[in-house]
Amino acid sequence: MKHLCLNLKRFDVPAEMGGVNRIAKGDVWADTIISGVKAELENYRGAARFPMYFPEAHVIGAVAAAGEGSMVEVGCQSVYRGDVAPGVNFGAYTTNRPAAAMKALGVTSTIIGHCEERADKLGVLQEAGVTDTAAVNRLLNKEIKCAIAQGMTVTYCIGEKAEERDNWQAVLAEQLSVGLEGVDTGKVIIAYEPIWAIGPGKTPPGADVIAPIAAFIKEKTNGMPVVYGGGLKKDNAAMLASIKEIDGGLIALTRFTGEIGFYPEEYLEIIRIYMENAK
């Protein structure tokens, strides 16, 4: 089974407001994306799954557009580390995203530990004077447990920064051991993000780098699915599909020059290339 995930970040912000949404108005943005891809994704039923992680304001529209039994799995972008519980807390989590609230809206999956989320949590902890490197992973562990308790599947992101490359085994091992402590790992896939290679002007890694890291992750997790989280795109889809240790990828942008952004037909082209070359 291949896992082809889509992280839509804040791509709903219109271009005139500084964003990269050029495909639809906000009230129909999620519907436009799902309606543009769900029919073709049916061709891969039984061979792949397609979690799509939407900004929470668009979850309701995405769930409605996907419909019952769709190949599209509507997800949210992480959950809060606490949750609603009968007789304990009715939902006093202002500004946060409880897993129960997302589940009630129809969400079935979530992405946790993306490098952007990690950076945000690390910044808050550093502002508070916390220097414990495992603290972020402990917070993410709570989020994963909340999501799974609500019946969601989880894409758990791990990765090393440029200054951590010489020590990548220890960095990834800590993110795995702490982040997955006490977790039902049958509900989780791992997304490996080479943070040092993400962004304009960075050199993306090839199979010679990705394969041994994916093998290391599988060894540490007793064979959990591993997807490439550094950006599955048209240019690297065939290469990534050829790596036997990789079980899929995480897509964000589909166009990186000109009118950059996410476009449904370009997303489908990435899927076609990957699945045609998948081992």
PDB file of C-alpha atoms in Angstrom:
ATOM      1  CA  MET A   1       0.000   0.000   0.000  1.00  0.00           C
ATOM      2  CA  LYS A   2       1.331   3.422  -1.005  1.00  0.00           C
ATOM      3  CA  HIS A   3       0.590   6.529   1.047  1.00  0.00           C
ATOM      4  CA  LEU A   4       0.389   9.707  -1.054  1.00  0.00           C
ATOM      5  CA  CYS A   5      -0.292  12.585   1.309  1.00  0.00           C
ATOM      6  CA  LEU A   6      -1.147  16.184   0.492  1.00  0.00           C
ATOM      7  CA  ASN A   7      -0.413  19.064   2.870  1.00  0.00           C
ATOM      8  CA  LEU A   8      -2.326  22.152   1.732  1.00  0.00           C
ATOM      9  CA  LYS A   9      -0.899  24.427   4.437  1.00  0.00           C
ATOM     10  CA  ARG A  10      -2.386  27.945   4.026  1.00  0.00           C
ATOM     11  CA  PHE A  11      -2.688  27.655   0.260  1.00  0.00           C
ATOM     12  CA  ASP A  12      -6.235  28.983   0.592  1.00  0.00           C
ATOM     13  CA  VAL A  13      -4.967  32.572   0.930  1.00  0.00           C
ATOM     14  CA  PRO A  14      -5.619  34.495  -2.344  1.00  0.00           C
ATOM     15  CA  ALA A  15      -2.672  35.745  -4.344  1.00  0.00           C
ATOM     16  CA  GLU A  16      -3.790  39.364  -3.932  1.00  0.00           C
ATOM     17  CA  MET A  17      -3.425  38.918  -0.165  1.00  0.00           C
ATOM     18  CA  GLY A  18       0.068  37.452  -0.470  1.00  0.00           C
ATOM     19  CA  GLY A  19      -0.927  33.791  -0.754  1.00  0.00           C
ATOM     20  CA  VAL A  20      -0.770  31.284  -3.598  1.00  0.00           C
ATOM     21  CA  ASN A  21      -4.444  30.386  -4.120  1.00  0.00           C
ATOM     22  CA  ARG A  22      -5.286  31.107  -7.727  1.00  0.00           C
ATOM     23  CA  ILE A  23      -7.801  28.339  -8.319  1.00  0.00           C
ATOM     24  CA  ALA A  24     -10.996  29.267  -6.460  1.00  0.00           C
ATOM     25  CA  LYS A  25     -12.687  31.600  -4.008  1.00  0.00           C
ATOM     26  CA  GLY A  26     -12.379  30.680  -0.365  1.00  0.00           C
ATOM     27  CA  ASP A  27     -15.913  29.384   0.038  1.00  0.00           C
ATOM     28  CA  VAL A  28     -15.448  26.737  -2.681  1.00  0.00           C
ATOM     29  CA  TRP A  29     -11.684  26.203  -2.472  1.00  0.00           C
ATOM     30  CA  ALA A  30     -11.807  22.766  -0.792  1.00  0.00           C
ATOM     31  CA  ASP A  31     -14.663  21.603  -3.005  1.00  0.00           C
ATOM     32  CA  THR A  32     -12.703  22.633  -6.116  1.00  0.00           C
ATOM     33  CA  ILE A  33      -9.665  20.621  -5.072  1.00  0.00           C
ATOM     34  CA  ILE A  34     -11.519  17.427  -4.192  1.00  0.00           C
ATOM     35  CA  SER A  35     -13.951  17.617  -7.095  1.00  0.00           C
ATOM     36  CA  GLY A  36     -10.995  17.992  -9.437  1.00  0.00           C
ATOM     37  CA  VAL A  37      -9.210  14.835  -8.329  1.00  0.00           C
ATOM     38  CA  LYS A  38     -11.502  12.301  -6.675  1.00  0.00           C
ATOM     39  CA  ALA A  39     -12.730  10.561  -9.835  1.00  0.00           C
ATOM     40  CA  GLU A  40      -9.231   9.733 -11.097  1.00  0.00           C
ATOM     41  CA  LEU A  41      -8.032   8.636  -7.653  1.00  0.00           C
ATOM     42  CA  GLU A  42     -10.584   5.819  -7.868  1.00  0.00           C
ATOM     43  CA  ASN A  43      -8.194   4.176 -10.364  1.00  0.00           C
ATOM     44  CA  TYR A  44      -5.839   3.419  -7.469  1.00  0.00           C
ATOM     45  CA  ARG A  45      -8.329   1.865  -5.047  1.00  0.00           C
ATOM     46  CA  GLY A  46      -6.605  -0.955  -3.177  1.00  0.00           C
ATOM     47  CA  ALA A  47      -3.126   0.217  -4.204  1.00  0.00           C
ATOM     48  CA  ALA A  48      -2.838   3.600  -2.497  1.00  0.00           C
ATOM     49  CA  ARG A  49      -4.436   5.916   0.021  1.00  0.00           C
ATOM     50  CA  PHE A  50      -4.731   9.694  -0.302  1.00  0.00           C
ATOM     51  CA  PRO A  51      -4.892  11.694   2.957  1.00  0.00           C
ATOM     52  CA  MET A  52      -5.359  15.422   2.270  1.00  0.00           C
ATOM     53  CA  TYR A  53      -4.576  17.802   5.124  1.00  0.00           C
ATOM     54  CA  PHE A  54      -6.680  20.958   4.918  1.00  0.00           C
ATOM     55  CA  PRO A  55      -6.624  24.198   6.927  1.00  0.00           C
ATOM     56  CA  GLU A  56      -9.400  23.664   9.467  1.00  0.00           C
ATOM     57  CA  ALA A  57     -11.710  26.333   8.073  1.00  0.00           C
ATOM     58  CA  HIS A  58     -12.099  24.175   4.952  1.00  0.00           C
ATOM     59  CA  VAL A  59     -12.649  20.792   6.570  1.00  0.00           C
ATOM     60  CA  ILE A  60     -16.452  20.930   6.316  1.00  0.00           C
ATOM     61  CA  GLY A  61     -16.353  21.789   2.603  1.00  0.00           C
ATOM     62  CA  ALA A  62     -13.768  19.079   1.974  1.00  0.00           C
ATOM     63  CA  VAL A  63     -15.787  16.400   3.788  1.00  0.00           C
ATOM     64  CA  ALA A  64     -18.916  17.336   1.858  1.00  0.00           C
ATOM     65  CA  ALA A  65     -17.080  17.254  -1.480  1.00  0.00           C
ATOM     66  CA  ALA A  66     -15.365  13.936  -0.764  1.00  0.00           C
ATOM     67  CA  GLY A  67     -18.598  12.147   0.048  1.00  0.00           C
ATOM     68  CA  GLU A  68     -19.064   8.746   1.604  1.00  0.00           C
ATOM     69  CA  GLY A  69     -16.621   6.051   0.499  1.00  0.00           C
ATOM     70  CA  SER A  70     -14.311   8.451  -1.354  1.00  0.00           C
ATOM     71  CA  MET A  71     -10.648   7.619  -1.919  1.00  0.00           C
ATOM     72  CA  VAL A  72      -9.882  11.065  -0.487  1.00  0.00           C
ATOM     73  CA  GLU A  73      -9.228  10.992   3.256  1.00  0.00           C
ATOM     74  CA  VAL A  74      -9.938  14.447   4.630  1.00  0.00           C
ATOM     75  CA  GLY A  75      -7.444  15.417   7.316  1.00  0.00           C
ATOM     76  CA  CYS A  76      -6.498  18.384   9.467  1.00  0.00           C
ATOM     77  CA  GLN A  77      -3.173  20.004  10.231  1.00  0.00           C
ATOM     78  CA  SER A  78      -2.307  18.582  13.661  1.00  0.00           C
ATOM     79  CA  VAL A  79      -4.487  18.542  16.781  1.00  0.00           C
ATOM     80  CA  TYR A  80      -4.175  19.966  20.284  1.00  0.00           C
ATOM     81  CA  ARG A  81      -2.386  17.950  22.959  1.00  0.00           C
ATOM     82  CA  GLY A  82      -5.515  17.931  25.171  1.00  0.00           C
ATOM     83  CA  ASP A  83      -9.004  16.887  24.235  1.00  0.00           C
ATOM     84  CA  VAL A  84     -12.663  17.016  25.113  1.00  0.00           C
ATOM     85  CA  ALA A  85     -13.827  14.211  27.418  1.00  0.00           C
ATOM     86  CA  PRO A  86     -17.288  13.485  28.869  1.00  0.00           C
ATOM     87  CA  GLY A  87     -17.507  14.708  32.445  1.00  0.00           C
ATOM     88  CA  VAL A  88     -13.994  16.164  32.336  1.00  0.00           C
ATOM     89  CA  ASN A  89     -13.749  19.015  29.832  1.00  0.00           C
ATOM     90  CA  PHE A  90     -16.505  20.137  27.483  1.00  0.00           C
ATOM     91  CA  GLY A  91     -14.058  21.901  25.168  1.00  0.00           C
ATOM     92  CA  ALA A  92     -12.414  24.890  26.833  1.00  0.00           C
ATOM     93  CA  TYR A  93      -9.594  25.056  24.280  1.00  0.00           C
ATOM     94  CA  THR A  94      -9.965  28.506  22.740  1.00  0.00           C
ATOM     95  CA  THR A  95      -7.587  29.016  19.770  1.00  0.00           C
ATOM     96  CA  ASN A  96      -6.658  25.323  19.737  1.00  0.00           C
ATOM     97  CA  ARG A  97      -7.826  22.372  17.621  1.00  0.00           C
ATOM     98  CA  PRO A  98      -9.058  19.450  19.738  1.00  0.00           C
ATOM     99  CA  ALA A  99      -9.117  16.078  18.017  1.00  0.00           C
ATOM    100  CA  ALA A 100     -12.750  15.615  19.086  1.00  0.00           C
ATOM    101  CA  ALA A 101     -13.756  18.805  17.253  1.00  0.00           C
ATOM    102  CA  MET A 102     -12.051  17.638  14.067  1.00  0.00           C
ATOM    103  CA  LYS A 103     -13.534  14.149  14.360  1.00  0.00           C
ATOM    104  CA  ALA A 104     -17.003  15.678  14.773  1.00  0.00           C
ATOM    105  CA  LEU A 105     -16.511  17.522  11.465  1.00  0.00           C
ATOM    106  CA  GLY A 106     -15.634  14.322   9.621  1.00  0.00           C
ATOM    107  CA  VAL A 107     -11.826  14.346   9.730  1.00  0.00           C
ATOM    108  CA  THR A 108     -10.220  10.886   9.561  1.00  0.00           C
ATOM    109  CA  SER A 109      -6.497  11.723   9.513  1.00  0.00           C
ATOM    110  CA  THR A 110      -4.042  14.359  10.699  1.00  0.00           C
ATOM    111  CA  ILE A 111      -0.458  15.431  10.085  1.00  0.00           C
ATOM    112  CA  ILE A 112       1.642  15.974  13.219  1.00  0.00           C
ATOM    113  CA  GLY A 113       5.227  17.129  13.677  1.00  0.00           C
ATOM    114  CA  HIS A 114       5.680  18.889  10.323  1.00  0.00           C
ATOM    115  CA  CYS A 115       8.901  20.921  10.428  1.00  0.00           C
ATOM    116  CA  GLU A 116       6.828  24.114  10.555  1.00  0.00           C
ATOM    117  CA  GLU A 117       4.947  22.871  13.612  1.00  0.00           C
ATOM    118  CA  ARG A 118       8.192  21.729  15.224  1.00  0.00           C
ATOM    119  CA  ALA A 119       9.791  25.135  14.628  1.00  0.00           C
ATOM    120  CA  ASP A 120       6.802  26.917  16.169  1.00  0.00           C
ATOM    121  CA  LYS A 121       6.799  24.749  19.292  1.00  0.00           C
ATOM    122  CA  LEU A 122      10.563  25.026  19.668  1.00  0.00           C
ATOM    123  CA  GLY A 123      10.356  28.825  19.452  1.00  0.00           C
ATOM    124  CA  VAL A 124       7.725  28.978  22.194  1.00  0.00           C
ATOM    125  CA  LEU A 125       9.730  26.648  24.435  1.00  0.00           C
ATOM    126  CA  GLN A 126      12.942  28.603  23.897  1.00  0.00           C
ATOM    127  CA  GLU A 127      11.135  31.836  24.744  1.00  0.00           C
ATOM    128  CA  ALA A 128      10.158  30.159  28.024  1.00  0.00           C
ATOM    129  CA  GLY A 129      13.757  29.115  28.663  1.00  0.00           C
ATOM    130  CA  VAL A 130      13.296  25.398  27.971  1.00  0.00           C
ATOM    131  CA  THR A 131      16.418  23.780  26.505  1.00  0.00           C
ATOM    132  CA  ASP A 132      15.420  20.104  26.713  1.00  0.00           C
ATOM    133  CA  THR A 133      15.639  18.808  23.122  1.00  0.00           C
ATOM    134  CA  ALA A 134      13.027  16.113  23.769  1.00  0.00           C
ATOM    135  CA  ALA A 135      10.342  18.578  24.913  1.00  0.00           C
ATOM    136  CA  VAL A 136       8.920  19.135  21.418  1.00  0.00           C
ATOM    137  CA  ASN A 137       8.715  15.398  20.834  1.00  0.00           C
ATOM    138  CA  ARG A 138       6.871  14.895  24.123  1.00  0.00           C
ATOM    139  CA  LEU A 139       4.265  17.473  23.088  1.00  0.00           C
ATOM    140  CA  LEU A 140       3.877  15.815  19.705  1.00  0.00           C
ATOM    141  CA  ASN A 141       3.479  12.450  21.428  1.00  0.00           C
ATOM    142  CA  LYS A 142       0.451  13.829  23.290  1.00  0.00           C
ATOM    143  CA  GLU A 143      -1.026  15.089  20.031  1.00  0.00           C
ATOM    144  CA  ILE A 144      -0.587  11.717  18.341  1.00  0.00           C
ATOM    145  CA  LYS A 145      -2.303   9.951  21.242  1.00  0.00           C
ATOM    146  CA  CYS A 146      -5.233  12.398  21.153  1.00  0.00           C
ATOM    147  CA  ALA A 147      -5.681  11.863  17.419  1.00  0.00           C
ATOM    148  CA  ILE A 148      -5.557   8.079  17.654  1.00  0.00           C
ATOM    149  CA  ALA A 149      -7.955   8.081  20.593  1.00  0.00           C
ATOM    150  CA  GLN A 150     -10.484   9.753  18.266  1.00  0.00           C
ATOM    151  CA  GLY A 151      -9.962   7.101  15.603  1.00  0.00           C
ATOM    152  CA  MET A 152      -7.731   9.132  13.293  1.00  0.00           C
ATOM    153  CA  THR A 153      -4.705   7.921  11.384  1.00  0.00           C
ATOM    154  CA  VAL A 154      -1.554  10.022  11.762  1.00  0.00           C
ATOM    155  CA  THR A 155       1.225  11.127   9.438  1.00  0.00           C
ATOM    156  CA  TYR A 156       4.086  11.793  11.869  1.00  0.00           C
ATOM    157  CA  CYS A 157       6.869  13.980  10.467  1.00  0.00           C
ATOM    158  CA  ILE A 158      10.475  13.677  11.559  1.00  0.00           C
ATOM    159  CA  GLY A 159      13.653  15.210  10.166  1.00  0.00           C
ATOM    160  CA  GLU A 160      16.985  16.836  10.836  1.00  0.00           C
ATOM    161  CA  LYS A 161      18.146  20.426  10.295  1.00  0.00           C
ATOM    162  CA  ALA A 162      21.385  21.435   8.577  1.00  0.00           C
ATOM    163  CA  GLU A 163      23.284  21.708  11.854  1.00  0.00           C
ATOM    164  CA  GLU A 164      22.095  18.222  12.833  1.00  0.00           C
ATOM    165  CA  ARG A 165      23.163  16.355   9.693  1.00  0.00           C
ATOM    166  CA  ASP A 166      26.323  14.899  11.230  1.00  0.00           C
ATOM    167  CA  ASN A 167      24.211  13.502  14.044  1.00  0.00           C
ATOM    168  CA  TRP A 168      21.105  12.549  12.086  1.00  0.00           C
ATOM    169  CA  GLN A 169      20.763   9.022  13.495  1.00  0.00           C
ATOM    170  CA  ALA A 170      20.523  10.287  17.076  1.00  0.00           C
ATOM    171  CA  VAL A 171      18.141  13.120  16.107  1.00  0.00           C
ATOM    172  CA  LEU A 172      15.753  10.845  14.238  1.00  0.00           C
ATOM    173  CA  ALA A 173      15.990   8.109  16.853  1.00  0.00           C
ATOM    174  CA  GLU A 174      14.904  10.554  19.573  1.00  0.00           C
ATOM    175  CA  GLN A 175      12.041  11.902  17.483  1.00  0.00           C
ATOM    176  CA  LEU A 176      10.846   8.335  16.932  1.00  0.00           C
ATOM    177  CA  SER A 177      11.344   6.926  20.418  1.00  0.00           C
ATOM    178  CA  VAL A 178       9.860   9.906  22.294  1.00  0.00           C
ATOM    179  CA  GLY A 179       7.204  10.829  19.738  1.00  0.00           C
ATOM    180  CA  LEU A 180       5.891   7.277  19.433  1.00  0.00           C
ATOM    181  CA  GLU A 181       6.186   6.204  23.066  1.00  0.00           C
ATOM    182  CA  GLY A 182       3.034   4.326  24.071  1.00  0.00           C
ATOM    183  CA  VAL A 183       1.449   4.888  20.641  1.00  0.00           C
ATOM    184  CA  ASP A 184      -0.529   2.371  18.576  1.00  0.00           C
ATOM    185  CA  THR A 185       1.880   2.518  15.641  1.00  0.00           C
ATOM    186  CA  GLY A 186      -0.517   0.625  13.420  1.00  0.00           C
ATOM    187  CA  LYS A 187      -2.347   3.953  13.048  1.00  0.00           C
ATOM    188  CA  VAL A 188       0.772   5.929  12.063  1.00  0.00           C
ATOM    189  CA  ILE A 189       2.970   6.424   9.012  1.00  0.00           C
ATOM    190  CA  ILE A 190       6.304   8.254   9.187  1.00  0.00           C
ATOM    191  CA  ALA A 191       7.129  11.173   6.877  1.00  0.00           C
ATOM    192  CA  TYR A 192      10.867  11.868   6.636  1.00  0.00           C
ATOM    193  CA  GLU A 193      11.629  15.558   6.052  1.00  0.00           C
ATOM    194  CA  PRO A 194      15.235  16.506   5.238  1.00  0.00           C
ATOM    195  CA  ILE A 195      14.747  20.000   6.657  1.00  0.00           C
ATOM    196  CA  TRP A 196      18.203  21.025   5.427  1.00  0.00           C
ATOM    197  CA  ALA A 197      17.054  20.499   1.820  1.00  0.00           C
ATOM    198  CA  ILE A 198      13.664  22.234   1.918  1.00  0.00           C
ATOM    199  CA  GLY A 199      13.316  25.735   0.464  1.00  0.00           C
ATOM    200  CA  PRO A 200      14.450  27.889  -2.464  1.00  0.00           C
ATOM    201  CA  GLY A 201      18.053  27.345  -3.531  1.00  0.00           C
ATOM    202  CA  LYS A 202      18.438  24.103  -1.553  1.00  0.00           C
ATOM    203  CA  THR A 203      19.701  20.903  -3.190  1.00  0.00           C
ATOM    204  CA  PRO A 204      17.222  18.053  -2.742  1.00  0.00           C
ATOM    205  CA  PRO A 205      18.636  14.658  -1.759  1.00  0.00           C
ATOM    206  CA  GLY A 206      18.776  11.748  -4.162  1.00  0.00           C
ATOM    207  CA  ALA A 207      18.072   8.067  -3.682  1.00  0.00           C
ATOM    208  CA  ASP A 208      21.587   7.519  -2.308  1.00  0.00           C
ATOM    209  CA  VAL A 209      20.700   9.712   0.692  1.00  0.00           C
ATOM    210  CA  ILE A 210      17.012   8.894   1.102  1.00  0.00           C
ATOM    211  CA  ALA A 211      17.203   5.094   0.901  1.00  0.00           C
ATOM    212  CA  PRO A 212      19.562   4.500   3.849  1.00  0.00           C
ATOM    213  CA  ILE A 213      17.677   6.972   6.046  1.00  0.00           C
ATOM    214  CA  ALA A 214      14.355   5.305   5.225  1.00  0.00           C
ATOM    215  CA  ALA A 215      15.936   1.923   5.980  1.00  0.00           C
ATOM    216  CA  PHE A 216      17.168   3.279   9.334  1.00  0.00           C
ATOM    217  CA  ILE A 217      13.651   4.503  10.195  1.00  0.00           C
ATOM    218  CA  LYS A 218      12.120   1.140   9.283  1.00  0.00           C
ATOM    219  CA  GLU A 219      14.712  -0.628  11.436  1.00  0.00           C
ATOM    220  CA  LYS A 220      13.953   1.614  14.414  1.00  0.00           C
ATOM    221  CA  THR A 221      10.177   1.220  14.031  1.00  0.00           C
ATOM    222  CA  ASN A 222       9.913  -2.465  13.134  1.00  0.00           C
ATOM    223  CA  GLY A 223       8.935  -1.724   9.566  1.00  0.00           C
ATOM    224  CA  MET A 224       6.464   1.152   9.823  1.00  0.00           C
ATOM    225  CA  PRO A 225       5.536   2.774   6.472  1.00  0.00           C
ATOM    226  CA  VAL A 226       7.905   5.619   5.525  1.00  0.00           C
ATOM    227  CA  VAL A 227       7.039   8.360   3.039  1.00  0.00           C
ATOM    228  CA  TYR A 228       9.305  11.086   1.717  1.00  0.00           C
ATOM    229  CA  GLY A 229       8.268  14.373   3.314  1.00  0.00           C
ATOM    230  CA  GLY A 230      10.702  16.696   1.570  1.00  0.00           C
ATOM    231  CA  GLY A 231       8.304  17.287  -1.290  1.00  0.00           C
ATOM    232  CA  LEU A 232       6.952  14.701  -3.720  1.00  0.00           C
ATOM    233  CA  LYS A 233       6.754  16.455  -7.074  1.00  0.00           C
ATOM    234  CA  LYS A 234       6.799  15.810 -10.788  1.00  0.00           C
ATOM    235  CA  ASP A 235      10.597  16.024 -11.004  1.00  0.00           C
ATOM    236  CA  ASN A 236      11.323  13.413  -8.332  1.00  0.00           C
ATOM    237  CA  ALA A 237       8.231  11.166  -8.403  1.00  0.00           C
ATOM    238  CA  ALA A 238       9.813   8.416 -10.519  1.00  0.00           C
ATOM    239  CA  MET A 239      13.010   8.454  -8.459  1.00  0.00           C
ATOM    240  CA  LEU A 240      11.153   8.216  -5.158  1.00  0.00           C
ATOM    241  CA  ALA A 241       8.879   5.462  -6.486  1.00  0.00           C
ATOM    242  CA  SER A 242      11.975   3.406  -7.333  1.00  0.00           C
ATOM    243  CA  ILE A 243      13.240   3.363  -3.726  1.00  0.00           C
ATOM    244  CA  LYS A 244      11.994   0.133  -2.144  1.00  0.00           C
ATOM    245  CA  GLU A 245      12.299   1.555   1.374  1.00  0.00           C
ATOM    246  CA  ILE A 246       9.931   4.440   0.551  1.00  0.00           C
ATOM    247  CA  ASP A 247       6.167   3.882   0.687  1.00  0.00           C
ATOM    248  CA  GLY A 248       4.935   7.164  -0.757  1.00  0.00           C
ATOM    249  CA  GLY A 249       5.380  10.889  -0.392  1.00  0.00           C
ATOM    250  CA  LEU A 250       4.079  14.193   0.923  1.00  0.00           C
ATOM    251  CA  ILE A 251       2.968  16.690  -1.727  1.00  0.00           C
ATOM    252  CA  ALA A 252       2.658  20.423  -1.119  1.00  0.00           C
ATOM    253  CA  LEU A 253       3.186  22.802  -4.015  1.00  0.00           C
ATOM    254  CA  THR A 254       2.705  21.405  -7.510  1.00  0.00           C
ATOM    255  CA  ARG A 255       4.175  24.439  -9.289  1.00  0.00           C
ATOM    256  CA  PHE A 256       7.379  26.026  -8.047  1.00  0.00           C
ATOM    257  CA  THR A 257       7.904  28.756 -10.655  1.00  0.00           C
ATOM    258  CA  GLY A 258       5.685  31.344 -12.297  1.00  0.00           C
ATOM    259  CA  GLU A 259       2.229  31.227 -10.701  1.00  0.00           C
ATOM    260  CA  ILE A 260       3.385  28.963  -7.882  1.00  0.00           C
ATOM    261  CA  GLY A 261       0.797  27.052  -5.922  1.00  0.00           C
ATOM    262  CA  PHE A 262      -1.316  23.915  -5.886  1.00  0.00           C
ATOM    263  CA  TYR A 263      -3.236  22.849  -8.993  1.00  0.00           C
ATOM    264  CA  PRO A 264      -5.404  19.686  -9.075  1.00  0.00           C
ATOM    265  CA  GLU A 265      -4.372  18.490 -12.556  1.00  0.00           C
ATOM    266  CA  GLU A 266      -0.691  18.864 -11.675  1.00  0.00           C
ATOM    267  CA  TYR A 267      -1.329  16.905  -8.472  1.00  0.00           C
ATOM    268  CA  LEU A 268      -2.857  14.088 -10.533  1.00  0.00           C
ATOM    269  CA  GLU A 269       0.158  14.079 -12.844  1.00  0.00           C
ATOM    270  CA  ILE A 270       2.442  13.570  -9.849  1.00  0.00           C
ATOM    271  CA  ILE A 271       0.237  10.674  -8.706  1.00  0.00           C
ATOM    272  CA  ARG A 272       0.327   9.105 -12.190  1.00  0.00           C
ATOM    273  CA  ILE A 273       4.116   9.266 -12.425  1.00  0.00           C
ATOM    274  CA  TYR A 274       4.623   7.878  -8.938  1.00  0.00           C
ATOM    275  CA  MET A 275       2.187   4.987  -9.331  1.00  0.00           C
ATOM    276  CA  GLU A 276       3.495   4.055 -12.781  1.00  0.00           C
ATOM    277  CA  ASN A 277       6.998   3.692 -11.355  1.00  0.00           C
ATOM    278  CA  ALA A 278       6.154   2.325  -7.898  1.00  0.00           C
ATOM    279  CA  LYS A 279       7.993  -0.770  -6.729  1.00  0.00           C
TER     280      LYS A 279
END
